[in-house]
XYZ file of N, CA, C and O in Angstrom:
628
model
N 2.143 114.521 76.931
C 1.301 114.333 75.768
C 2.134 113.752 74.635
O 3.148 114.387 74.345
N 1.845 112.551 73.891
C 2.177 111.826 73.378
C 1.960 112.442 71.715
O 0.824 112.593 71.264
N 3.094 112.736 70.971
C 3.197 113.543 69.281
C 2.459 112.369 68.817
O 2.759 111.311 69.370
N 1.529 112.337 67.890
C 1.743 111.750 66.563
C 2.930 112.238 65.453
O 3.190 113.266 64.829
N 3.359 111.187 65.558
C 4.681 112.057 64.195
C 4.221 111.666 63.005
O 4.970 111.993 62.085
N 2.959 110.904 62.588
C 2.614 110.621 61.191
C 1.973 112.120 60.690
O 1.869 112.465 59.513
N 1.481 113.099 62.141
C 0.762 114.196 61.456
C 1.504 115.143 61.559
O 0.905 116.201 61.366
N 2.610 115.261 61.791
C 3.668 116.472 61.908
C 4.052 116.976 60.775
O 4.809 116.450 59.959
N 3.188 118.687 60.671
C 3.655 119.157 59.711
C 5.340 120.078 59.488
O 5.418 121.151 60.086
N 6.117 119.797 58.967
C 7.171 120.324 58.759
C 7.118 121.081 57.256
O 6.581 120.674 56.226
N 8.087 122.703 57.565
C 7.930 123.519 56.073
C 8.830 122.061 54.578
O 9.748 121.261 54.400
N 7.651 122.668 53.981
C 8.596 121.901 52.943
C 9.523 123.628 51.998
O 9.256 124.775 51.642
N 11.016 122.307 52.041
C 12.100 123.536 51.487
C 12.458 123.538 50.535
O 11.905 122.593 49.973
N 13.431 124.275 49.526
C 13.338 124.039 48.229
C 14.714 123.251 48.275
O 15.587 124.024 47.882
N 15.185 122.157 48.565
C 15.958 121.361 48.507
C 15.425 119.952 48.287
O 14.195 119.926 48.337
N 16.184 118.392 47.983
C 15.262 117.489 47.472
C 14.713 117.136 48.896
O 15.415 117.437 49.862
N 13.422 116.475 49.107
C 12.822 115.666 50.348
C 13.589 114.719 50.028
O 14.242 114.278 49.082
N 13.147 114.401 51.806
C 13.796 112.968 51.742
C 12.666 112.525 53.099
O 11.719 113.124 53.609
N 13.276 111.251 53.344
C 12.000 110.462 54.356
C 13.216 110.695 56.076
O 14.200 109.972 56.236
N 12.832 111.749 57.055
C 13.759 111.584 57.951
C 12.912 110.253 59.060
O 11.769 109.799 59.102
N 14.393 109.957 59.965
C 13.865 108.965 60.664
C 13.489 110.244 62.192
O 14.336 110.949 62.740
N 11.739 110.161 62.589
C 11.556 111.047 63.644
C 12.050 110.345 64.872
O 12.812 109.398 64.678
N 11.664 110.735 66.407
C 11.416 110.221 67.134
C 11.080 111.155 68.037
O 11.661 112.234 67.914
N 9.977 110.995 69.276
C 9.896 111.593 70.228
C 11.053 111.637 71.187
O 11.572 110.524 71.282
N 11.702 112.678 72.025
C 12.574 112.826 72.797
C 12.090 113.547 73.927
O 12.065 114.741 73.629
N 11.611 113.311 75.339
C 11.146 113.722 76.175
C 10.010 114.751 76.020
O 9.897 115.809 76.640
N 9.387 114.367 75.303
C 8.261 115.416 75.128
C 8.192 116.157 73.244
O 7.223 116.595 72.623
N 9.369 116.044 72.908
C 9.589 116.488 71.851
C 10.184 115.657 70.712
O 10.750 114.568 70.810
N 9.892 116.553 69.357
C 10.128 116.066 68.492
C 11.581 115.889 67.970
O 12.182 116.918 67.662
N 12.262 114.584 67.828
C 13.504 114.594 67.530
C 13.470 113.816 66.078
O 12.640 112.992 65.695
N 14.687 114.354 65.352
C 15.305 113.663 63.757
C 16.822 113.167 64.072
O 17.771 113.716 64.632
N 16.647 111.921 63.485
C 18.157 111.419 63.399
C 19.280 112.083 62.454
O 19.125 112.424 61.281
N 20.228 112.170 63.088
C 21.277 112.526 62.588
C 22.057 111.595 62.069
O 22.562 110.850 62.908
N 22.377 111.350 60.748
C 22.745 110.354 60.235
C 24.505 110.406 60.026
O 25.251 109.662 59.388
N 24.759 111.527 60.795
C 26.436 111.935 60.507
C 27.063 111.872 62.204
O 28.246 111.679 62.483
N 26.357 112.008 62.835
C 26.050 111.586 64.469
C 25.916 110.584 64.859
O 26.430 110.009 65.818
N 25.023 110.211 63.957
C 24.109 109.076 64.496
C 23.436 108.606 66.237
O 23.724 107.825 67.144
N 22.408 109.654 65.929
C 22.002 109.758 67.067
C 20.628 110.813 66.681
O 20.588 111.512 65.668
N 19.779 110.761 67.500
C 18.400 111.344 67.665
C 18.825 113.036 68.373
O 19.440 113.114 69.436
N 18.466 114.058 67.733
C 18.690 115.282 68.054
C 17.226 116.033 67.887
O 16.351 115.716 67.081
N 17.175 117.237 68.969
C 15.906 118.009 68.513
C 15.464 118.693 67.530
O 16.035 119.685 67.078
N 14.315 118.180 67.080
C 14.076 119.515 65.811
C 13.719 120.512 66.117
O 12.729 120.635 66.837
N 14.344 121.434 65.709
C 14.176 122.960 65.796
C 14.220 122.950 63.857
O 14.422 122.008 63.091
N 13.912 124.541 63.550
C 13.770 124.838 62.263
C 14.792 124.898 61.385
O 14.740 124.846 60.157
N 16.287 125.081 62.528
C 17.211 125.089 61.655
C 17.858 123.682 61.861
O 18.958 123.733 61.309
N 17.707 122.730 62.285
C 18.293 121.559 62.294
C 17.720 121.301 61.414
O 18.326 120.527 60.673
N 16.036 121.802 60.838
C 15.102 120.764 59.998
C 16.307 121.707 58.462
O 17.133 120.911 58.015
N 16.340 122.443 58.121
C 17.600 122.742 56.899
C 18.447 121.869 57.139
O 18.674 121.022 56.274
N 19.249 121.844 58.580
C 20.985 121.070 58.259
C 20.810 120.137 57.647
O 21.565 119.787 56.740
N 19.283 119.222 58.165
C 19.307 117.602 57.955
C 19.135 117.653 56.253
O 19.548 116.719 55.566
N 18.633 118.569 55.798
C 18.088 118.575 54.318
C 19.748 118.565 53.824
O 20.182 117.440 53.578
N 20.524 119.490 53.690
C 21.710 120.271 53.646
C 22.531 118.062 53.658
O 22.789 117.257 52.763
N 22.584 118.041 54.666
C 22.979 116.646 54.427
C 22.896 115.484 53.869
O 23.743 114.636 53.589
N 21.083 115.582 53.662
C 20.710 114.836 53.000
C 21.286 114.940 51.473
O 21.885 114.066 50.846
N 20.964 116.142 51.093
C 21.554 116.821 49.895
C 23.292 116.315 49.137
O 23.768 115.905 48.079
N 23.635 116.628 50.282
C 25.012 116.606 50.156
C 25.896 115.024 49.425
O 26.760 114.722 48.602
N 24.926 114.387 50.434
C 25.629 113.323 50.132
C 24.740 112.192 49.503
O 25.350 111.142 49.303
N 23.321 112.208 49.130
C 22.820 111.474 48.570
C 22.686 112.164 46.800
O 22.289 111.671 45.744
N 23.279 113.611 47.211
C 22.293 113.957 45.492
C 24.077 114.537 44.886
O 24.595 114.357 43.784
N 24.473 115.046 45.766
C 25.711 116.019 45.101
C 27.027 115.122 45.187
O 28.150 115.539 44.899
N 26.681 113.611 45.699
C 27.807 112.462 46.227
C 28.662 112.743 46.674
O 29.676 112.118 46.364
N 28.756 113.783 47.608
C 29.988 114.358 48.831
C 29.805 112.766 49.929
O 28.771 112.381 50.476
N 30.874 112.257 49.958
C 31.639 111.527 50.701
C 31.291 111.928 52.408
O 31.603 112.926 53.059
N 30.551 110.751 52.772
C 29.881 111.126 54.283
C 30.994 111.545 55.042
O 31.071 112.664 55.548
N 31.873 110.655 55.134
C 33.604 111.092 56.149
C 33.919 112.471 55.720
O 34.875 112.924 56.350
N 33.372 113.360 54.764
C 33.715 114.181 54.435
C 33.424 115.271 54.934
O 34.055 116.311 54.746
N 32.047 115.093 55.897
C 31.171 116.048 55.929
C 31.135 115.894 57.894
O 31.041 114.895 58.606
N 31.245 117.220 58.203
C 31.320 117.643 59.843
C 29.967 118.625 59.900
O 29.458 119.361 59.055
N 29.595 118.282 61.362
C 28.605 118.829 61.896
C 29.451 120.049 62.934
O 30.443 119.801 63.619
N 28.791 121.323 62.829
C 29.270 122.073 64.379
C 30.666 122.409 64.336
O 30.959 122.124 65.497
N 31.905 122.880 63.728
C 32.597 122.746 64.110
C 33.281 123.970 64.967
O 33.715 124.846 64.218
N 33.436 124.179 66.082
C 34.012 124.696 66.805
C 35.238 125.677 66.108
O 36.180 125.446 65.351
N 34.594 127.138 66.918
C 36.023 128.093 66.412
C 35.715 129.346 67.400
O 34.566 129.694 67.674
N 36.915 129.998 67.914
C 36.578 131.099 68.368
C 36.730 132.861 67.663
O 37.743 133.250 67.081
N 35.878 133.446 67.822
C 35.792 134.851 66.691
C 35.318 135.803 68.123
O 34.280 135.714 68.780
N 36.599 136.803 68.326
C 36.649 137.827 69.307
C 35.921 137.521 70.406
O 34.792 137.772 70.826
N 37.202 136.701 70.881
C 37.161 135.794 72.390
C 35.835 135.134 72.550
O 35.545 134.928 73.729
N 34.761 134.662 71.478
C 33.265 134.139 71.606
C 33.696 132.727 71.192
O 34.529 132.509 70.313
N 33.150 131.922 71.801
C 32.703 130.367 70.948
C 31.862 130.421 70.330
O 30.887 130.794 70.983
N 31.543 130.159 68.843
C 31.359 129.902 67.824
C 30.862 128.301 67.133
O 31.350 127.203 67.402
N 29.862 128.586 66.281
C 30.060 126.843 66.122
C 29.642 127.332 64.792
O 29.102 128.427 64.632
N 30.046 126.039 63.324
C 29.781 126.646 62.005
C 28.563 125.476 62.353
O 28.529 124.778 63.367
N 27.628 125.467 61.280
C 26.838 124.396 60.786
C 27.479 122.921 60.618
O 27.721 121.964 61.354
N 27.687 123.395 58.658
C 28.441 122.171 58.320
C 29.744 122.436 57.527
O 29.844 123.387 56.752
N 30.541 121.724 57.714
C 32.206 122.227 57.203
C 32.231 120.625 56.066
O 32.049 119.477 56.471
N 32.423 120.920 55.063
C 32.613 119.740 53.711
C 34.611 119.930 53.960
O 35.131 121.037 53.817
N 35.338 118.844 54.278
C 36.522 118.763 54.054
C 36.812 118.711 52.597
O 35.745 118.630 51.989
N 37.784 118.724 51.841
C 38.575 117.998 51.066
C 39.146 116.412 51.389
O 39.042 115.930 52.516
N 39.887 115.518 50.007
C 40.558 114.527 50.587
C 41.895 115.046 51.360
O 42.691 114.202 51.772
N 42.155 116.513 51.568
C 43.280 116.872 51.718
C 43.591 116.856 53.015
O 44.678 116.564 53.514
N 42.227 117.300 53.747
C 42.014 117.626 54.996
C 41.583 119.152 55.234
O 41.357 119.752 56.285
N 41.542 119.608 53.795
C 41.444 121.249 54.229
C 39.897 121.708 54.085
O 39.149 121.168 53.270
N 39.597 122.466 54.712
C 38.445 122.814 54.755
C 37.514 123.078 53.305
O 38.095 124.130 53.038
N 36.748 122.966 52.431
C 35.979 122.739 51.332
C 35.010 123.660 50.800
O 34.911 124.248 49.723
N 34.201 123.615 52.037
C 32.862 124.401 51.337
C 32.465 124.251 53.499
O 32.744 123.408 54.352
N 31.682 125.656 53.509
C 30.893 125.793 54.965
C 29.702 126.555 54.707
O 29.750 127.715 54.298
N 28.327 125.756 54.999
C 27.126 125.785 54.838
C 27.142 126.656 56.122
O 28.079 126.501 56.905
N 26.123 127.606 56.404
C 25.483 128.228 57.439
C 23.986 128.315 57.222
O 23.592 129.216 56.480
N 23.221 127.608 57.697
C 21.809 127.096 58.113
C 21.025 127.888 59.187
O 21.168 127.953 60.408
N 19.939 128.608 58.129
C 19.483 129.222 59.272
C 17.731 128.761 58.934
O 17.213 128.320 57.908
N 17.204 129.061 60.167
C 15.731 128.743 60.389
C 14.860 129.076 58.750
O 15.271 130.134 58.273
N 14.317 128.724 58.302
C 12.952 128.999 57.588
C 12.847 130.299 57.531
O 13.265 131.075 56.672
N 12.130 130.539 58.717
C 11.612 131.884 58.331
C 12.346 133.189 58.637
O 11.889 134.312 58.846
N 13.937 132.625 58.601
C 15.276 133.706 58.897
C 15.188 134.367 57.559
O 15.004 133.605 56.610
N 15.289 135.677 57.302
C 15.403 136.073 55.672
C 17.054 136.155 56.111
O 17.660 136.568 57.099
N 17.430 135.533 54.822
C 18.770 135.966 54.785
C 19.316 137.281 54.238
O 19.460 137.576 53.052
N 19.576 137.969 55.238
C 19.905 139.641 55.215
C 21.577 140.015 55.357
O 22.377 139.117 55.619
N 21.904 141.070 55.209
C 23.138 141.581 55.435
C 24.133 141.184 56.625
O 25.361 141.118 56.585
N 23.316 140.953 57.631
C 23.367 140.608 58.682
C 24.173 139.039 58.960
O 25.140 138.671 59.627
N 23.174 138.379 58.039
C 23.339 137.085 58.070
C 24.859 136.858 57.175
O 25.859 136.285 57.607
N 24.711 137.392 56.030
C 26.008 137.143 55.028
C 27.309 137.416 56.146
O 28.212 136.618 56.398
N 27.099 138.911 56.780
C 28.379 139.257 57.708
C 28.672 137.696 58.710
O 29.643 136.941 58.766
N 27.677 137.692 59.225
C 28.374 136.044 60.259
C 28.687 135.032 59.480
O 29.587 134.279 59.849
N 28.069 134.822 58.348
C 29.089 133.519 57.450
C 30.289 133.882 57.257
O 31.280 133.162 57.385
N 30.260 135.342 56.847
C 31.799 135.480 56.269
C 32.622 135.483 57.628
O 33.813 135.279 57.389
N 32.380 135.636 58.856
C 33.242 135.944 59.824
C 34.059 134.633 60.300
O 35.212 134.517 60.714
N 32.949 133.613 60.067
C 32.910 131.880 60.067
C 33.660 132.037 58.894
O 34.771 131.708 59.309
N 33.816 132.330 57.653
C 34.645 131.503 56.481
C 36.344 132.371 56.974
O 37.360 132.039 56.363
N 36.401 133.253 57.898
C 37.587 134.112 57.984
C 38.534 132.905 58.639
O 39.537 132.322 58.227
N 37.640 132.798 60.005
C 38.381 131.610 60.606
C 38.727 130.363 59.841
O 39.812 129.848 60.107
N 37.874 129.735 58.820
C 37.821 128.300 58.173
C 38.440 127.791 57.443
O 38.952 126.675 57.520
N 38.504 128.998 56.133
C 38.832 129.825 55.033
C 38.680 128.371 54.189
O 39.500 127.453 54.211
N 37.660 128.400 53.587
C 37.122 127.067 52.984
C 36.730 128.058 51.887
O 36.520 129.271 51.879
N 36.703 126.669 50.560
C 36.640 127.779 48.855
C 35.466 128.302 48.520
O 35.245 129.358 47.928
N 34.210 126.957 49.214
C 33.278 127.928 49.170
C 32.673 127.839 50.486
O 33.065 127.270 51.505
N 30.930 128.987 50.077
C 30.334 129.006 51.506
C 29.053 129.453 50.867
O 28.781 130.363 50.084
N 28.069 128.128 51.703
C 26.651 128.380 51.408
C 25.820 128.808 52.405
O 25.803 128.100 53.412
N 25.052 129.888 52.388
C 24.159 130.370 52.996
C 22.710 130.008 53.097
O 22.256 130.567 52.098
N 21.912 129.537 53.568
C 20.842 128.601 53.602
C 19.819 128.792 54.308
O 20.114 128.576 55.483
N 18.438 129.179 54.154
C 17.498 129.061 55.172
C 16.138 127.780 54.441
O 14.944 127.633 54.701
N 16.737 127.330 53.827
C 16.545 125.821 52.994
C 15.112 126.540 52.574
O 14.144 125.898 52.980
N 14.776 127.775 51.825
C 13.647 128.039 50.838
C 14.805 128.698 50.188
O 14.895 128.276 49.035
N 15.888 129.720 50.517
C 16.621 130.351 49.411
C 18.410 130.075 49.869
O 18.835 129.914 51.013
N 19.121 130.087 48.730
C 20.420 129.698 49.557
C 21.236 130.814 48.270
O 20.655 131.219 47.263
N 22.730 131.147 48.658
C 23.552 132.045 48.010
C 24.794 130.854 48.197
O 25.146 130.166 49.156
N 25.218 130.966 46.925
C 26.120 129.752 46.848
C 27.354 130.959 46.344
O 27.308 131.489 45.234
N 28.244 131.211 47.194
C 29.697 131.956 46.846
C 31.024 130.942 46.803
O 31.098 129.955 47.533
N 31.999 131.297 45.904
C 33.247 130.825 45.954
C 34.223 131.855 46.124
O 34.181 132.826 45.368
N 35.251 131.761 47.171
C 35.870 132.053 47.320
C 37.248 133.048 46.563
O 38.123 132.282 46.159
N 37.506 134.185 46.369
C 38.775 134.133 45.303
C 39.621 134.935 45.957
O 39.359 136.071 46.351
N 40.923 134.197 46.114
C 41.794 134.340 47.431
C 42.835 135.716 46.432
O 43.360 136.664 47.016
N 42.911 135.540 45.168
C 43.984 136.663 44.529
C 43.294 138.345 45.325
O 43.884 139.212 45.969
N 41.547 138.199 44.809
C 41.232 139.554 44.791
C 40.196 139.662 46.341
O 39.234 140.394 46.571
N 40.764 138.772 47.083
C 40.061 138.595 48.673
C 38.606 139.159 48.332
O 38.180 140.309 48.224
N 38.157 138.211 48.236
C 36.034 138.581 47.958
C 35.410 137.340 47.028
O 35.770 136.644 46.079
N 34.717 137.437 47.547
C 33.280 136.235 47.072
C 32.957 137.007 45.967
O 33.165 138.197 45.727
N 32.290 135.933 45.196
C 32.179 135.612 43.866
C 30.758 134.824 44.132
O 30.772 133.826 44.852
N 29.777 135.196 43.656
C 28.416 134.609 44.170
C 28.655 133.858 42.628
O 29.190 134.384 41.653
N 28.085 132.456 42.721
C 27.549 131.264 41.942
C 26.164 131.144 41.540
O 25.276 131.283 42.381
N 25.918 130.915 40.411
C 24.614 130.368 39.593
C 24.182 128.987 40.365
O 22.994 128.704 40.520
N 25.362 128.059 40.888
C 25.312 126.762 41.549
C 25.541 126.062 42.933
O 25.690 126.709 43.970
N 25.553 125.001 42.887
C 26.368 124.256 44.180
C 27.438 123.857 43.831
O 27.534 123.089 42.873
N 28.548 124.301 44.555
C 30.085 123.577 44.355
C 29.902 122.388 44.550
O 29.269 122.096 45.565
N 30.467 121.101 43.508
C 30.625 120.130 43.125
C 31.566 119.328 44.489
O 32.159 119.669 45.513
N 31.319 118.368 43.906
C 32.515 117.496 44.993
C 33.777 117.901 44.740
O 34.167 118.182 43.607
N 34.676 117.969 46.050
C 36.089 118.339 46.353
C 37.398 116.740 45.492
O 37.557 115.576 45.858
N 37.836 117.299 44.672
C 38.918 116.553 44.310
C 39.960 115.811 45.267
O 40.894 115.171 44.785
């Protein structure tokens, strides 16, 4: 059965819209990945990352080379994957988004696996996201503990 993708409703999130490029993928609905570049499935939390990216680099001017999808880590012998990891020009890790579905409430639960992801990463900040509410923390390495933000960390120097 053949989607119309002109009638596909997707949640709208509180991040800016943007126009994604769809496509059907064997039956299903796929969005381009513009950091990939390549057609991936939508699920609810890809439909955040893509926002999260869109965001990133069209509104907050984070530097596309800057910005990683997935990155691989292991946390008590498990493979692991983060969302999105924002480098520095330094090479060091920046800021790590964790993207979760819509209708994920972000709970206690959820904060514990970002932070377990920022242990391994150790990036300055780390955003938590289910693209209707997000917790924007920075890092403060003197007194080891997050520091929750009014904002979005700015571009990396």
């Amino acid at each position: 059965m053949k989607q119309d993708l002109n009638r596909v409703q997707l949640p709208i999130l509180n991040l800016p819209p943007f126009e994604p490029k769809l496509q059907e993928i064997d039956g299903k609905l796929g969005i381009f990945d513009s950091l990939r570049k390549k057609y991936l499935i939508l699920t609810p939390e890809e439909w955040v990352r893509q926002h999260w990216i869109n965001y990133l680099i069209h509104h907050l001017s984070f530097p596309k080379g800057l910005v990683a999808l997935e990155k691989g880590l292991t946390y008590n012998q498990l493979q692991k994957r983060t969302d999105l990891v924002v480098w520095n020009n330094e090479g060091n890790p920046y800021l790590l988004i964790e993207c979760k579905a819509p209708q994920i409430k972000l709970s206690q639960k959820t904060m514990e696996q970002a932070c377990l992801y920022h242990q391994e990463i150790k990036s300055k900040f780390l955003i938590i996201s289910n693209g209707q509410q997000h917790v924007s923390l920075e890092w403060n390495a003197d007194e080891k503990k997050f520091i929750q933000l009014k904002h979005f960390p700015s571009t990396p120097n």
